[in-house]
Short mmCIF file of C-alpha atoms in Angstrom, two decimals:
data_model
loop_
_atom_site.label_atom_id
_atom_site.label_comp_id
_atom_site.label_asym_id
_atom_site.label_seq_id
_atom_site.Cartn_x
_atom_site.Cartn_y
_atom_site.Cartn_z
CA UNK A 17 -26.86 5.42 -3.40
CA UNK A 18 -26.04 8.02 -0.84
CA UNK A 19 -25.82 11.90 -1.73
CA UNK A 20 -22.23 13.24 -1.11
CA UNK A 21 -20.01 16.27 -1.50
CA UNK A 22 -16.80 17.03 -0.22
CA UNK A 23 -17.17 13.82 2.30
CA UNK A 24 -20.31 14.66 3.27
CA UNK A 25 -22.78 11.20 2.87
CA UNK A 26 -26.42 11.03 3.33
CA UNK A 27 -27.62 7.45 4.48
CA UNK A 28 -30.32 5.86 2.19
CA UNK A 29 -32.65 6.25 4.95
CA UNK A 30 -32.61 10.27 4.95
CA UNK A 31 -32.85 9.98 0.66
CA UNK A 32 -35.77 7.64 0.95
CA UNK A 33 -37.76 10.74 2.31
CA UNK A 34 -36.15 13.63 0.74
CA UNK A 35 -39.09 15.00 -1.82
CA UNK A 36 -38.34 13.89 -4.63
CA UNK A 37 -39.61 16.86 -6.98
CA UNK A 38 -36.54 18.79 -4.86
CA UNK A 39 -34.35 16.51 -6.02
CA UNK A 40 -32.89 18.05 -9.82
CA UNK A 41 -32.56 21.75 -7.50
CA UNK A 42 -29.43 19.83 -5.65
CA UNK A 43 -27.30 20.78 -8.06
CA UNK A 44 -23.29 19.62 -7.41
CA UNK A 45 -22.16 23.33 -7.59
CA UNK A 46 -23.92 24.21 -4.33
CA UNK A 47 -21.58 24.50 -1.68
CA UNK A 48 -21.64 21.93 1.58
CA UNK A 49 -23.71 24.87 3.34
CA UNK A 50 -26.27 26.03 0.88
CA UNK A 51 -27.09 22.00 0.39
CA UNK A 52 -27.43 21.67 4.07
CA UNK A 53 -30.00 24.63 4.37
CA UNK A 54 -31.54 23.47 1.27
CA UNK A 55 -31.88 19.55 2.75
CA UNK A 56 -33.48 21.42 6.39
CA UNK A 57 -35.84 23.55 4.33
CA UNK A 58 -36.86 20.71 2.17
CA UNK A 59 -37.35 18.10 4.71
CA UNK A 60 -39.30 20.27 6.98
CA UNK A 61 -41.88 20.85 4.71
CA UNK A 62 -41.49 17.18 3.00
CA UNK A 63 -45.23 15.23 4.05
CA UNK A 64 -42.81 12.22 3.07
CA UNK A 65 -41.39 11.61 6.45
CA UNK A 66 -44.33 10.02 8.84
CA UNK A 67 -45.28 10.68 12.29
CA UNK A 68 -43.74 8.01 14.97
CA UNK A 69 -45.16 7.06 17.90
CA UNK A 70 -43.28 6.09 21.24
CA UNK A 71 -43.12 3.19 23.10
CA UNK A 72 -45.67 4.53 25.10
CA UNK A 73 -47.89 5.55 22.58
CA UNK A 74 -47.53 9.38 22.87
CA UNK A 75 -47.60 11.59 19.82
CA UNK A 76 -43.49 12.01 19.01
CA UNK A 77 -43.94 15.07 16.40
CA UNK A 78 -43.04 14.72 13.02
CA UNK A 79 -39.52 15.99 10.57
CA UNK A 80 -40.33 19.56 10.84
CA UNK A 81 -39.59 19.54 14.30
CA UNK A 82 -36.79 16.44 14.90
CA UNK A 83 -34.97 17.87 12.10
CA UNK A 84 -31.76 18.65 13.88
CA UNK A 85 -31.34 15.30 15.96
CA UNK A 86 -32.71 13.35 12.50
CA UNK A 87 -29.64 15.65 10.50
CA UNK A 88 -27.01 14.52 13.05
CA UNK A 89 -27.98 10.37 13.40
CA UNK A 90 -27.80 10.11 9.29
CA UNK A 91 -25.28 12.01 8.17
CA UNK A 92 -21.23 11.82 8.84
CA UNK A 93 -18.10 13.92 7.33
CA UNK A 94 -14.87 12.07 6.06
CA UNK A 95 -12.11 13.84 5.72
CA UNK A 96 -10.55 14.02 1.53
CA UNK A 97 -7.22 14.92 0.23
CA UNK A 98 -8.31 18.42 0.20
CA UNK A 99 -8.90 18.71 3.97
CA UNK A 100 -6.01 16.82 4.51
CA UNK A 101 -3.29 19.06 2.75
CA UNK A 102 -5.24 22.23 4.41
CA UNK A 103 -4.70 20.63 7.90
CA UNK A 104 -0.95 20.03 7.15
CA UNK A 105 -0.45 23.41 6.09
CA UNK A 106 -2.30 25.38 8.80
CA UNK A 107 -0.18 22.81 11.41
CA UNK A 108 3.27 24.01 9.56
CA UNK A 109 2.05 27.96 9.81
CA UNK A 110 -1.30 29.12 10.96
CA UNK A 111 -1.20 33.15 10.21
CA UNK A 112 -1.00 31.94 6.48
CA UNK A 113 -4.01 34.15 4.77
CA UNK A 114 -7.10 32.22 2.85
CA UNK A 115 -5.29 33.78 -0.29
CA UNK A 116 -2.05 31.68 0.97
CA UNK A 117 -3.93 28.30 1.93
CA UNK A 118 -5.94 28.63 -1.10
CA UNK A 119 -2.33 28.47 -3.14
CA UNK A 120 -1.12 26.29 -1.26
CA UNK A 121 -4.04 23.76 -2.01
CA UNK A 122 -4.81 24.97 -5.44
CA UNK A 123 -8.28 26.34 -4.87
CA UNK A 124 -10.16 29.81 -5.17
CA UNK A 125 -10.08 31.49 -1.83
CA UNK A 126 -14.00 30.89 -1.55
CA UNK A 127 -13.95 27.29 -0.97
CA UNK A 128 -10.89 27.21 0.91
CA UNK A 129 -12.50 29.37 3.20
CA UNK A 130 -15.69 27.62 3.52
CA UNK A 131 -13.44 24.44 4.16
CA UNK A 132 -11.55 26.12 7.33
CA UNK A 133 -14.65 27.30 8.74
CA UNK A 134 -16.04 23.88 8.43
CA UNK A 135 -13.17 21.98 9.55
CA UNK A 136 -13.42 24.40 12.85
CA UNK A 137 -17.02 23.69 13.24
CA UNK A 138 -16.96 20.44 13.22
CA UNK A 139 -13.84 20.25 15.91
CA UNK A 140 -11.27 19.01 13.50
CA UNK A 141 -9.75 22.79 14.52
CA UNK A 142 -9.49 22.86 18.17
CA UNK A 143 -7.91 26.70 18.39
CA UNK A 144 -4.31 28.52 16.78
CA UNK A 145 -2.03 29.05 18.92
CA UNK A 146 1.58 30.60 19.22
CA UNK A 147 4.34 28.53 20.23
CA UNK A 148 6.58 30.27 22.72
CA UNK A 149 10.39 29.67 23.21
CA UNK A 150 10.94 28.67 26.81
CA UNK A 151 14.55 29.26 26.92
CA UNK A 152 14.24 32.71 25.71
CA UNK A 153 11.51 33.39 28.32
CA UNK A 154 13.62 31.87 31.44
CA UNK A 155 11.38 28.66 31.73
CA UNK A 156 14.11 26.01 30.30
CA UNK A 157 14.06 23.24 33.03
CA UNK A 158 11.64 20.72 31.47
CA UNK A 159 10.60 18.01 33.86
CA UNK A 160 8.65 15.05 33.32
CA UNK A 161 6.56 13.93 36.88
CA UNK A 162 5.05 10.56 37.59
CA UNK A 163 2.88 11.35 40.94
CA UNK A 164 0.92 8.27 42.46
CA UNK A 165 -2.44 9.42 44.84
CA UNK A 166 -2.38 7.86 48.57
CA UNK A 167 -6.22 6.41 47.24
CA UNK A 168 -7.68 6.61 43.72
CA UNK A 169 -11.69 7.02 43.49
CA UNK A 170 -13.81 9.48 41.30
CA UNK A 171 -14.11 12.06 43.95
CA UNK A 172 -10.51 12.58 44.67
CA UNK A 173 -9.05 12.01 41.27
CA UNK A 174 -11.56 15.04 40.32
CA UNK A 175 -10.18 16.77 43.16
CA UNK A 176 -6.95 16.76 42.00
CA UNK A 177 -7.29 17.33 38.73
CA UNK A 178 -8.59 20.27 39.71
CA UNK A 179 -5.61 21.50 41.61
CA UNK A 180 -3.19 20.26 39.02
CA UNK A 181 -5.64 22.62 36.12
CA UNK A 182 -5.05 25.56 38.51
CA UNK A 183 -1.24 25.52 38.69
CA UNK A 184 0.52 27.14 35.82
CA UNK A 185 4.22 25.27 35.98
CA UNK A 186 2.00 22.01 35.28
CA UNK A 187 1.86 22.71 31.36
CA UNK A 188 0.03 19.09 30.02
CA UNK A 189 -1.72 16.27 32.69
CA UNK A 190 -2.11 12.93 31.77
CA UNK A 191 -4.04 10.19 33.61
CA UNK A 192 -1.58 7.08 32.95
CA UNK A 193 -2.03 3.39 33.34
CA UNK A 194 0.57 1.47 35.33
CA UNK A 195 2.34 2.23 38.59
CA UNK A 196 1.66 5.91 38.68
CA UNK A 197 -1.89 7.47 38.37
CA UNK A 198 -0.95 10.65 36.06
CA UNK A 199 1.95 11.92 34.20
CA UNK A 200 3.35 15.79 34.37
CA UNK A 201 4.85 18.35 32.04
CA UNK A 202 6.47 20.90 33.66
CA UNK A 203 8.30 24.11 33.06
CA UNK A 204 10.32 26.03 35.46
CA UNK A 205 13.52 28.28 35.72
CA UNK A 206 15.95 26.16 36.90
CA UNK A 207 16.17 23.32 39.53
CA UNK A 208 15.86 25.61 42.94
CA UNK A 209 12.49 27.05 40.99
CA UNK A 210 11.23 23.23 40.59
CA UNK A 211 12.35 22.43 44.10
CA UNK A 212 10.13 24.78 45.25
CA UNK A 213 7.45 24.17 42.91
CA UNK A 214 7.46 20.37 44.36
CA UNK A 215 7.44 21.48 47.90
CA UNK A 216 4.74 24.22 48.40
CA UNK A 217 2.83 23.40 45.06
CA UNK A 218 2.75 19.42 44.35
CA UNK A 219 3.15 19.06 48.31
CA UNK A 220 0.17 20.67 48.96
CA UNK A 221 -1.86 18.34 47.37
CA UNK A 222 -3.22 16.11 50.07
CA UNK A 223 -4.00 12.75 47.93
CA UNK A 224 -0.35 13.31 47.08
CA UNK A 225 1.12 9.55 47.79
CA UNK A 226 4.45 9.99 45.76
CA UNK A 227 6.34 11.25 42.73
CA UNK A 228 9.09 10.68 40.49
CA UNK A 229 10.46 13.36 38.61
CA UNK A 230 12.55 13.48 34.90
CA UNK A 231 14.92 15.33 33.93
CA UNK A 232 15.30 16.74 30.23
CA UNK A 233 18.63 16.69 29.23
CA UNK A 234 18.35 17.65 25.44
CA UNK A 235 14.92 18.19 23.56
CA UNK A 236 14.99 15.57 20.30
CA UNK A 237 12.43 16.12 18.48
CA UNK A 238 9.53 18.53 19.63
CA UNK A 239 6.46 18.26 16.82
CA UNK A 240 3.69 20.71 17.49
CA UNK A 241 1.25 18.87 14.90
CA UNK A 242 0.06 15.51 14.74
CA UNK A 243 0.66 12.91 11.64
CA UNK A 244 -2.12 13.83 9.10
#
């Protein structure tokens, strides 16, 4: 049976050579990061793990010293309730204050902060961001533009993504399947603004085969967060 907390499961192969004399110090009111230091500290001085040998036959050196690649190939994190609801709420307002999330979860502060942290750590928490109002700041044309490249290989499609990364109207870039080669979001003032934007930005680009451009008419629906 594989050690867990708060999603956190060690394969049977890792608890095979964990010392077990360690074993009644776990203790399930440790928090996620005082059992991971514990689990380094004890398996690097463990004389349970044995010394491999490579295909070769050179000397590959023992726990103490693979400990970091060894703690990343057994172990993965699952996601519970807990993280779940604190995702939801940091998507519906992200200034909210550990003493806010941790009411809003029903928690102490203390865990709820050792939760975010981790939840950042392990990239489940890209970055927090404002959202901006684009009609307020004069940028309420939103256009939608399919561009096909005259030739697609790796070196030009790198080119251009480069160019496209560089331009600020271009706001999101997606490489698409079908007819087109990539999809654009982009902002401008009004139509002359994107007019001009095609001509001495877009047209600039040499791959540049052709492009198709959409209009927004009315925004629907506009969800900053993702389904959680």
């Amino acid at each position: 049976m594989p050690f867990s907390h708060s999603g956190m499961a060690w394969s049977p192969f890792v608890a095979a050579f964990f010392p077990s004399s360690l074993l009644p110090l776990w203790g399930n009111e440790r928090s996620f990061e005082q059992k991971q230091h514990f689990f380094l500290q004890s398996f690097a001085i463990s004389e349970n793990f044995p010394n491999f040998a490579a295909p070769d036959g050179d000397f590959v050196p023992p726990a103490g010293l693979c400990i970091n690649i060894c703690f990343s190939l057994t172990m993965t994190y699952t996601l519970d309730e807990t993280d779940l609801q604190l995702l939801r709420t940091l998507q519906r307002n992200a200034k909210l204050t550990t003493k806010e999330l941790a009411e809003a979860v029903h928690l102490t502060p203390t865990p709820v902060f050792e939760r975010q942290k981790r939840l950042e750590r392990l990239g489940f928490i890209r970055k927090y961001v404002a959202v901006l109002d684009p009609e307020r700041l004069g940028q309420g044309l939103l256009v939608f533009c399919r561009v096909k490249l005259k030739q697609m290989n790796r070196e030009i499609a790198e080119a251009f993504v480069r160019r496209i990364q560089r331009i600020p109207e271009v706001t999101e870039c997606y490489n698409i399947s079908g007819e087109y080669d990539y999809l654009l979001k982009i902002r401008a003032r009004d139509m002359k603004q994107y007019q001009e934007f095609v001509l001495n930005k877009l047209g600039a680009i040499e791959s540049l085969g052709s492009l198709e451009s959409t209009f927004v008419m009315a925004e629907v629906k506009n969800e900053q967060g993702i389904n959680v």
